Every structure is written in structure tokens, then in C-alpha cells.
Amino acid sequence: MTFRVLGIETSCDETAAAVVADGTEVLSSVVSSQVDLHARFGGVVPEIASRAHVELLTPAVAQAMVEAGLEGAQLGAVAATVGPGLAGALLVGISAAKALSLVWGVPFVGVNHMEAHLYANFLEEPHIEPPLLVLLVSGGHTMLVAMDGHGSYRLLGTTVDDAVGEAYDKVARFLGLGYPGGPAIDRLAVHGDPAAIAFPRPMPQGFDFSLSGLKTAVIRYVRDHPEAANADVAASFQAAVVDMLIDKSRRAAAETGATTFCIGGGVAANSLLRERVLDLCEEEGMRAVLPSREMCTDNAAMVAAAAWWRFRSDGPTPLDVGAQPNLRLV
Ligand code: KG4
Ligand code: ZN
């Protein structure tokens, strides 16, 4: 029998609700972006995010259920992101999901946001099987993960300083490109020369990443060269970031003998990264899985997908679980 999960995502600045069947088929996916509310502050304001989630979540859930053509009692579970993320923002989604689970008499499932980013890959390619090599790159996290089985992960590398998305956002803010910075740099880079400026590509030990040296180099360069075209700076910065991500991914693939490579997180929507991942996989003989751009940035379909797998292995999550702002994947 088909098992449908309502997913709820409120960990940061997107209020999202979605219904997914059997962890793979998206029946509806609603994302109410709060970008306009936060843009004038140059970043996410936690208190504004929590209040906006309270206003936007009920309509988002209603729309997701109507589009899926379902009544609450027809669901197999209601899931929400429990962490990592902003505490107040997470609480809005968790409280709503628990309340709906009680009212509709269906189980509640708490989901790790980064595991959800990973499971966006199963929405794209339902038949992939672990082991998988996964690059997760978002606003708060940067991880190379070996997924040995469902729910079984090994952390191969992470960032020693800034997350990749954070570096994108900080550089964009410095260049006056507004918030969120990643998509702005991605768009502008198309018009620039990626070889115009030779920015450093710091390579810490093993599979770890370091972004803050590059970010500082960009800021210093622009201060010293006020005449530099923003498009060239954006393209050269992006080329350096993607080189670092691809280089470490290639090494991790060689060491783990991975045959399938997946990506996830907001930065996985980046055009250059997507192109270079396809090249990498062709060169190394790996299968590439790229979630659609909409499923890379925060959404609730990925939460519902991850919840389906979690529910199968662990069953319902106790209702006394709270927000876990620093929840880890591994
Ligand atoms: O996964 P996500 O939507 O939220 C978090 O879990 O953090 O990721 C947001 C991050 C932001 O830093 C944003 O600038 C970045 O993803 N991002 C991008 C692109 N789209 C979003 N970075 C580079 N290129 C993009 N096209
Ligand atoms: Zn995210």
C-alpha cells in the first residue's frame, strides 16, 4: 500500500510543506520563501523567521494537502525537520507536525535537515542504492559523506571554517549583490572571466575544506583593485570554490571506490558545480545523481522522503523530541 508522508520544513527562512509517496514520488511541494522579509537586513533574522513561519505554515500545509488530494487521516506519517537550524524556527514546524499527528491520529517523524538534503537524491533517482558518495553543501554545512546504507554514514571531510554557502553569501554581500548571495553570484559569474583573477584554493589535510582564506583573498583583492569588474570577481571566486569541491570529491571517490556520486544542499543548485560534477563522474566512471535545483534548496519534499526511510528503520519519533539546533548527521 502506498505510504504518504506530509513533510514540514522550517529550519531557516523557507516555510515549506509537501506530500511524498513511498519516499520517492512528490505529490505536492509548496515553498513559501521569506527572502523579501530578510533581504533588507542582508541575512536571515531569526526572530522574523520564526514569526513568518507561524503565519505562512498553515496555508502552506493546506495547499500541500489540497494539491495532493488527501485528507489528514490518509497519511502514513507527518514529519518535520528537528535540526540543525534556528531553534525558534524549528519549533514552529515541530509543534505544527506534532499537533497534526495527534489530530489526524498518524505517527510523527523527526528528520535531520542534512539527511533530508541527502534524500533529495532519491526523489530524482528512486532506484539508487547505497553505498553512495555524497557532497552536501548548504548555508551552514559542508560535508563529504560516505553513505554505506540507509541511516549509516561516515564523515569523510567537512569545513574547518566557513560553510560553502556562507562564503558565497559573505562575498556577495561584500560585492553589494544582496541576499541570498549564492544565486546572485551564480547569475553574475556567467558574464565574467573565471580565469581573470587567480584566487587561492586552500587545501587542508585529508578531505576537509577551508573557505575563509579564499573569502578574505576576494575581499582584499577588491579593496586593492576597485576597478575590477564584479562579474570577473564572481566568476573567479566561483571557479576557486568549485575547483576545491571537485578536487576533494575526486580524491574521496578514489579512496572509497564509489560508483555513485550524489550532491545536495542549496549550493548544489549552482550551475558550475553541477556541470563539473557531471564531468567528474564521466572522467571517474561514476554515476552522477543531481537533484533538481528546486530540490537542492530548502524544501519539504526532501523532508518527507527522508522521513519515509527513517520511519521504516526506527518507527515513530517520540512526541517529547524538541528542536535540536546543532543536530549532527554523523
Ligand atoms: O540548503 P539551503 O537552501 O539552506 C540551508 O540549509 O542552509 O542552502 C542555502 C545556501 C545559501 O548560502 C545560498 O546562497 C546557497 O545555498 N545557494 C547557492 C545557490 N543557490 C543557493 N549557492 C551557489 N549557487 C547557487 N545557485
Ligand atoms: Zn538546507
Short mmCIF file of C-alpha atoms and ligand atoms in Angstrom, two decimals:
data_model
loop_
_atom_site.label_atom_id
_atom_site.label_comp_id
_atom_site.label_asym_id
_atom_site.label_seq_id
_atom_site.Cartn_x
_atom_site.Cartn_y
_atom_site.Cartn_z
CA MET A 1 0.00 0.00 0.00
CA THR A 2 1.21 3.50 -0.78
CA PHE A 3 2.63 5.26 2.27
CA ARG A 4 2.25 9.04 2.05
CA VAL A 5 4.15 11.44 4.28
CA LEU A 6 3.42 15.11 4.88
CA GLY A 7 6.78 16.83 5.33
CA ILE A 8 7.25 20.19 7.04
CA GLU A 9 10.42 22.30 6.80
CA THR A 10 11.00 25.45 8.87
CA SER A 11 14.67 25.25 9.87
CA CYS A 12 15.73 28.55 8.32
CA ASP A 13 13.97 31.04 6.04
CA GLU A 14 11.80 28.86 3.81
CA THR A 15 8.39 27.76 5.07
CA ALA A 16 7.66 24.53 3.23
CA ALA A 17 5.16 21.67 3.19
CA ALA A 18 4.99 18.71 0.82
CA VAL A 19 3.45 15.29 0.40
CA VAL A 20 5.61 12.44 -0.91
CA ALA A 21 4.52 8.86 -1.64
CA ASP A 22 6.85 5.98 -0.66
CA GLY A 23 9.83 8.30 -0.21
CA THR A 24 10.18 8.90 -3.94
CA GLU A 25 7.10 10.38 -5.62
CA VAL A 26 6.34 14.07 -5.00
CA LEU A 27 2.56 14.59 -4.86
CA SER A 28 2.85 18.26 -3.87
CA SER A 29 5.62 20.64 -2.81
CA VAL A 30 4.91 24.15 -1.54
CA VAL A 31 7.71 26.56 -0.62
CA SER A 32 6.85 30.00 0.77
CA SER A 33 10.06 31.97 0.63
CA GLN A 34 10.74 34.65 3.24
CA VAL A 35 13.59 36.13 1.20
CA ASP A 36 11.89 39.51 0.80
CA LEU A 37 11.46 39.85 4.57
CA HIS A 38 15.14 39.24 5.28
CA ALA A 39 16.75 40.85 2.22
CA ARG A 40 16.89 44.35 3.66
CA PHE A 41 18.83 43.05 6.67
CA GLY A 42 21.35 41.28 4.43
CA GLY A 43 20.72 37.89 6.04
CA VAL A 44 18.23 35.79 7.99
CA VAL A 45 16.89 37.46 11.17
CA PRO A 46 15.90 34.54 13.46
CA GLU A 47 13.00 36.31 15.23
CA ILE A 48 11.50 37.46 11.92
CA ALA A 49 11.91 33.94 10.52
CA SER A 50 10.02 32.33 13.44
CA ARG A 51 7.14 34.81 13.22
CA ALA A 52 6.90 34.41 9.44
CA HIS A 53 6.82 30.60 9.79
CA VAL A 54 3.85 30.95 12.18
CA GLU A 55 1.95 32.96 9.55
CA LEU A 56 2.97 31.02 6.45
CA LEU A 57 2.94 27.42 7.63
CA THR A 58 -0.79 26.76 7.95
CA PRO A 59 -1.57 27.95 4.39
CA ALA A 60 1.43 26.00 3.06
CA VAL A 61 0.26 22.77 4.71
CA ALA A 62 -3.32 23.32 3.50
CA GLN A 63 -2.12 23.87 -0.07
CA ALA A 64 0.16 20.82 0.02
CA MET A 65 -2.72 18.62 1.21
CA VAL A 66 -5.18 20.02 -1.35
CA GLU A 67 -2.70 19.59 -4.22
CA ALA A 68 -2.03 16.01 -3.11
CA GLY A 69 -5.81 15.45 -2.93
CA LEU A 70 -5.61 13.95 0.56
CA GLU A 71 -7.28 14.15 3.96
CA GLY A 72 -5.04 14.01 7.02
CA ALA A 73 -6.14 10.53 8.08
CA GLN A 74 -4.99 9.14 4.70
CA LEU A 75 -1.38 9.97 5.55
CA GLY A 76 1.06 7.39 6.87
CA ALA A 77 3.01 9.98 8.89
CA VAL A 78 3.63 13.67 9.48
CA ALA A 79 7.29 14.69 9.52
CA ALA A 80 9.18 17.84 10.42
CA THR A 81 12.81 18.92 10.46
CA VAL A 82 14.02 18.80 14.09
CA GLY A 83 17.54 20.16 13.41
CA PRO A 84 20.01 21.51 12.63
CA GLY A 85 18.67 25.04 12.24
CA LEU A 86 17.36 28.08 14.11
CA ALA A 87 15.75 26.99 17.39
CA GLY A 88 12.67 29.21 17.19
CA ALA A 89 12.13 28.49 13.52
CA LEU A 90 12.43 24.73 14.04
CA LEU A 91 9.93 24.82 16.92
CA VAL A 92 7.20 26.22 14.68
CA GLY A 93 7.41 23.28 12.28
CA ILE A 94 7.88 20.66 15.00
CA SER A 95 4.91 21.92 17.04
CA ALA A 96 2.68 22.01 13.96
CA ALA A 97 3.69 18.49 12.91
CA LYS A 98 3.10 17.05 16.39
CA ALA A 99 -0.30 18.74 16.62
CA LEU A 100 -1.34 17.41 13.20
CA SER A 101 -0.11 13.94 14.08
CA LEU A 102 -2.30 13.94 17.22
CA VAL A 103 -5.35 15.37 15.48
CA TRP A 104 -5.13 13.03 12.49
CA GLY A 105 -4.01 10.03 14.54
CA VAL A 106 -0.90 9.35 12.43
CA PRO A 107 2.73 8.90 13.57
CA PHE A 108 5.16 11.82 13.90
CA VAL A 109 8.67 11.52 12.44
CA GLY A 110 11.52 13.93 13.29
CA VAL A 111 14.01 14.49 10.47
CA ASN A 112 17.63 15.69 10.31
CA HIS A 113 17.80 18.55 7.80
CA MET A 114 21.09 17.38 6.28
CA GLU A 115 19.80 13.83 5.91
CA ALA A 116 16.83 15.39 4.11
CA HIS A 117 19.18 17.20 1.69
CA LEU A 118 20.79 13.82 1.01
CA TYR A 119 17.43 12.11 0.42
CA ALA A 120 16.52 14.71 -2.23
CA ASN A 121 18.63 12.42 -4.43
CA PHE A 122 16.08 9.61 -4.02
CA LEU A 123 13.38 11.91 -5.39
CA GLU A 124 15.47 12.29 -8.52
CA GLU A 125 16.59 8.66 -8.84
CA PRO A 126 14.34 6.36 -6.78
CA HIS A 127 16.39 3.28 -7.58
CA ILE A 128 19.85 4.31 -6.41
CA GLU A 129 21.32 2.01 -3.80
CA PRO A 130 23.97 2.75 -1.17
CA PRO A 131 26.97 2.78 -0.97
CA LEU A 132 26.98 6.38 -2.20
CA LEU A 133 29.48 9.21 -2.03
CA VAL A 134 27.64 12.43 -1.16
CA LEU A 135 28.74 16.07 -1.24
CA LEU A 136 26.44 18.18 0.96
CA VAL A 137 26.90 21.93 0.58
CA SER A 138 24.47 24.37 2.19
CA GLY A 139 24.41 27.69 4.03
CA GLY A 140 25.56 26.14 7.29
CA HIS A 141 27.23 22.86 6.33
CA THR A 142 29.88 21.43 4.04
CA MET A 143 30.35 17.67 4.16
CA LEU A 144 31.72 14.81 2.12
CA VAL A 145 29.86 11.76 3.36
CA ALA A 146 30.10 8.06 2.60
CA MET A 147 26.61 6.61 2.86
CA ASP A 148 27.07 2.87 3.46
CA GLY A 149 23.36 2.13 3.90
CA HIS A 150 20.15 3.91 4.80
CA GLY A 151 20.85 5.85 8.00
CA SER A 152 24.50 4.75 8.04
CA TYR A 153 27.02 7.50 7.33
CA ARG A 154 30.75 8.14 7.61
CA LEU A 155 32.00 11.72 7.59
CA LEU A 156 34.99 11.88 5.25
CA GLY A 157 35.54 15.63 5.34
CA THR A 158 33.99 18.90 6.46
CA THR A 159 34.88 22.58 6.53
CA VAL A 160 37.45 23.79 9.02
CA ASP A 161 35.95 27.31 8.94
CA ASP A 162 33.12 28.75 6.78
CA ALA A 163 30.49 26.64 5.04
CA VAL A 164 30.46 26.97 1.25
CA GLY A 165 27.07 28.74 1.15
CA GLU A 166 28.20 31.06 3.92
CA ALA A 167 31.28 32.03 1.86
CA TYR A 168 29.04 32.69 -1.16
CA ASP A 169 26.74 34.85 0.96
CA LYS A 170 29.59 36.82 2.58
CA VAL A 171 31.36 37.51 -0.73
CA ALA A 172 28.05 38.51 -2.34
CA ARG A 173 27.28 40.86 0.48
CA PHE A 174 30.73 42.45 0.15
CA LEU A 175 30.19 42.89 -3.59
CA GLY A 176 26.81 44.51 -2.90
CA LEU A 177 24.90 41.72 -4.63
CA GLY A 178 22.29 41.34 -1.89
CA TYR A 179 20.86 38.29 -0.16
CA PRO A 180 20.83 35.37 -0.78
CA GLY A 181 24.26 35.64 -2.29
CA GLY A 182 24.74 32.23 -3.89
CA PRO A 183 22.20 32.61 -6.70
CA ALA A 184 23.36 36.21 -7.31
CA ILE A 185 27.00 35.15 -7.76
CA ASP A 186 25.91 32.20 -9.89
CA ARG A 187 24.00 34.53 -12.24
CA LEU A 188 26.70 37.21 -12.39
CA ALA A 189 29.55 34.73 -12.93
CA VAL A 190 28.11 33.80 -16.33
CA HIS A 191 29.17 37.25 -17.56
CA GLY A 192 32.67 37.15 -16.06
CA ASP A 193 36.02 35.51 -16.80
CA PRO A 194 36.76 32.67 -14.33
CA ALA A 195 40.48 32.98 -15.11
CA ALA A 196 40.60 36.77 -14.60
CA ILE A 197 41.87 36.57 -11.02
CA ALA A 198 43.96 33.71 -9.60
CA PHE A 199 42.34 33.31 -6.19
CA PRO A 200 43.88 30.75 -3.79
CA ARG A 201 42.45 27.27 -3.46
CA PRO A 202 43.34 26.28 0.10
CA MET A 203 43.54 22.52 0.53
CA PRO A 204 43.62 21.38 4.18
CA GLN A 205 44.57 17.82 5.05
CA GLY A 206 42.52 14.84 4.02
CA PHE A 207 39.05 15.58 2.68
CA ASP A 208 38.48 18.76 4.70
CA PHE A 209 37.67 22.12 3.15
CA SER A 210 38.66 25.68 4.07
CA LEU A 211 36.79 28.67 2.71
CA SER A 212 37.72 31.63 4.88
CA GLY A 213 41.15 32.23 3.26
CA LEU A 214 39.53 32.46 -0.15
CA LYS A 215 36.83 34.80 1.18
CA THR A 216 39.49 37.09 2.70
CA ALA A 217 41.51 36.99 -0.53
CA VAL A 218 38.46 38.14 -2.51
CA ILE A 219 37.78 41.00 -0.11
CA ARG A 220 41.44 42.09 -0.13
CA TYR A 221 41.62 41.92 -3.92
CA VAL A 222 38.52 44.07 -4.39
CA ARG A 223 39.83 46.65 -1.89
CA ASP A 224 43.16 46.79 -3.74
CA HIS A 225 41.56 46.77 -7.22
CA PRO A 226 38.42 48.91 -7.02
CA GLU A 227 38.30 48.92 -10.82
CA ALA A 228 37.86 45.11 -11.02
CA ALA A 229 34.61 44.07 -12.68
CA ASN A 230 32.21 42.39 -10.23
CA ALA A 231 31.44 39.73 -12.84
CA ASP A 232 35.13 38.74 -13.07
CA VAL A 233 35.43 38.63 -9.28
CA ALA A 234 32.29 36.49 -9.03
CA ALA A 235 33.42 34.11 -11.79
CA SER A 236 36.95 33.77 -10.38
CA PHE A 237 35.66 33.21 -6.83
CA GLN A 238 33.19 30.60 -8.03
CA ALA A 239 35.87 28.83 -10.10
CA ALA A 240 38.07 28.57 -6.99
CA VAL A 241 35.23 27.22 -4.82
CA VAL A 242 34.16 24.63 -7.36
CA ASP A 243 37.78 23.55 -8.02
CA MET A 244 38.18 22.84 -4.31
CA LEU A 245 34.91 20.90 -4.07
CA ILE A 246 35.65 18.82 -7.17
CA ASP A 247 39.26 18.13 -6.20
CA LYS A 248 38.31 16.73 -2.78
CA SER A 249 35.37 14.82 -4.23
CA ARG A 250 37.68 13.20 -6.80
CA ARG A 251 40.09 12.11 -4.07
CA ALA A 252 37.28 10.78 -1.91
CA ALA A 253 35.89 8.85 -4.87
CA ALA A 254 39.30 7.28 -5.49
CA GLU A 255 39.77 6.32 -1.86
CA THR A 256 36.28 4.91 -1.32
CA GLY A 257 35.92 3.32 -4.75
CA ALA A 258 32.50 4.98 -5.02
CA THR A 259 30.41 4.12 -8.05
CA THR A 260 27.60 6.65 -7.46
CA PHE A 261 28.10 10.30 -6.57
CA CYS A 262 25.26 12.46 -5.19
CA ILE A 263 25.06 16.11 -4.21
CA GLY A 264 22.70 18.09 -2.02
CA GLY A 265 22.09 21.40 -0.23
CA GLY A 266 21.45 24.89 -1.56
CA VAL A 267 24.86 25.25 -3.22
CA ALA A 268 24.15 22.07 -5.20
CA ALA A 269 21.84 24.30 -7.27
CA ASN A 270 24.96 26.09 -8.55
CA SER A 271 25.34 25.89 -12.35
CA LEU A 272 29.12 25.49 -12.43
CA LEU A 273 29.17 22.89 -9.66
CA ARG A 274 26.50 20.84 -11.45
CA GLU A 275 28.44 20.98 -14.72
CA ARG A 276 31.70 20.00 -13.06
CA VAL A 277 30.08 17.14 -11.11
CA LEU A 278 28.86 15.67 -14.39
CA ASP A 279 32.39 15.98 -15.85
CA LEU A 280 33.93 14.42 -12.74
CA CYS A 281 31.60 11.46 -12.85
CA GLU A 282 32.24 10.90 -16.54
CA GLU A 283 36.00 11.04 -16.01
CA GLU A 284 35.95 8.72 -12.99
CA GLY A 285 33.31 6.32 -14.30
CA MET A 286 30.76 7.13 -11.59
CA ARG A 287 27.03 7.50 -11.88
CA ALA A 288 26.04 11.13 -11.16
CA VAL A 289 22.82 11.97 -9.33
CA LEU A 290 21.79 15.62 -9.20
CA PRO A 291 18.53 16.58 -7.52
CA SER A 292 16.61 19.23 -9.48
CA ARG A 293 17.56 22.77 -8.44
CA GLU A 294 14.26 23.16 -6.53
CA MET A 295 15.06 20.04 -4.54
CA CYS A 296 18.58 21.29 -3.69
CA THR A 297 17.48 24.46 -1.90
CA ASP A 298 15.33 24.07 1.23
CA ASN A 299 12.02 22.32 0.59
CA ALA A 300 9.74 19.88 2.40
CA ALA A 301 9.63 17.08 -0.18
CA MET A 302 13.15 16.09 0.84
CA VAL A 303 11.98 16.03 4.49
CA ALA A 304 9.10 13.71 3.64
CA ALA A 305 11.44 11.48 1.61
CA ALA A 306 13.95 11.17 4.46
CA ALA A 307 11.11 10.57 6.93
CA TRP A 308 9.85 7.59 4.96
CA TRP A 309 13.21 5.82 5.23
CA ARG A 310 13.61 6.82 8.89
CA PHE A 311 10.16 5.59 9.77
CA ARG A 312 10.88 2.23 8.17
CA SER A 313 14.04 1.75 10.24
CA ASP A 314 13.19 3.49 13.55
CA GLY A 315 9.38 3.77 13.65
CA PRO A 316 7.68 6.90 15.03
CA THR A 317 9.65 9.61 16.84
CA PRO A 318 8.52 10.16 20.46
CA LEU A 319 6.46 13.34 20.82
CA ASP A 320 8.74 14.70 23.53
CA VAL A 321 11.51 15.41 20.98
CA GLY A 322 12.36 19.11 20.80
CA ALA A 323 14.27 21.39 18.45
CA GLN A 324 17.91 20.35 18.09
CA PRO A 325 19.70 23.39 16.60
CA ASN A 326 23.09 21.64 16.48
CA LEU A 327 21.93 18.17 15.44
CA ARG A 328 24.66 16.29 13.56
CA LEU A 329 24.36 13.81 10.73
CA VAL A 330 27.47 11.94 11.84
O1 KG4 B 1 20.20 24.30 1.79
P1 KG4 B 1 19.89 25.74 1.79
O2 KG4 B 1 18.73 26.22 0.97
O3 KG4 B 1 19.68 26.23 3.27
C1 KG4 B 1 20.49 25.74 4.29
O4 KG4 B 1 20.26 24.59 4.74
O5 KG4 B 1 21.46 26.46 4.63
O6 KG4 B 1 21.22 26.49 1.35
C2 KG4 B 1 21.26 27.88 1.29
C3 KG4 B 1 22.61 28.30 0.75
C4 KG4 B 1 22.81 29.81 0.79
O7 KG4 B 1 24.09 30.07 1.29
C5 KG4 B 1 22.69 30.19 -0.68
O8 KG4 B 1 23.45 31.35 -1.00
C6 KG4 B 1 23.23 28.96 -1.37
O9 KG4 B 1 22.73 27.89 -0.62
N1 KG4 B 1 22.80 28.84 -2.76
C7 KG4 B 1 23.65 28.86 -3.82
C8 KG4 B 1 22.84 28.78 -4.98
N2 KG4 B 1 21.53 28.69 -4.60
C9 KG4 B 1 21.53 28.73 -3.22
N3 KG4 B 1 24.98 28.95 -3.86
C10 KG4 B 1 25.55 28.97 -5.08
N4 KG4 B 1 24.86 28.92 -6.25
C11 KG4 B 1 23.51 28.81 -6.24
N5 KG4 B 1 22.84 28.76 -7.40
ZN ZN B 2 19.16 23.38 3.77
#
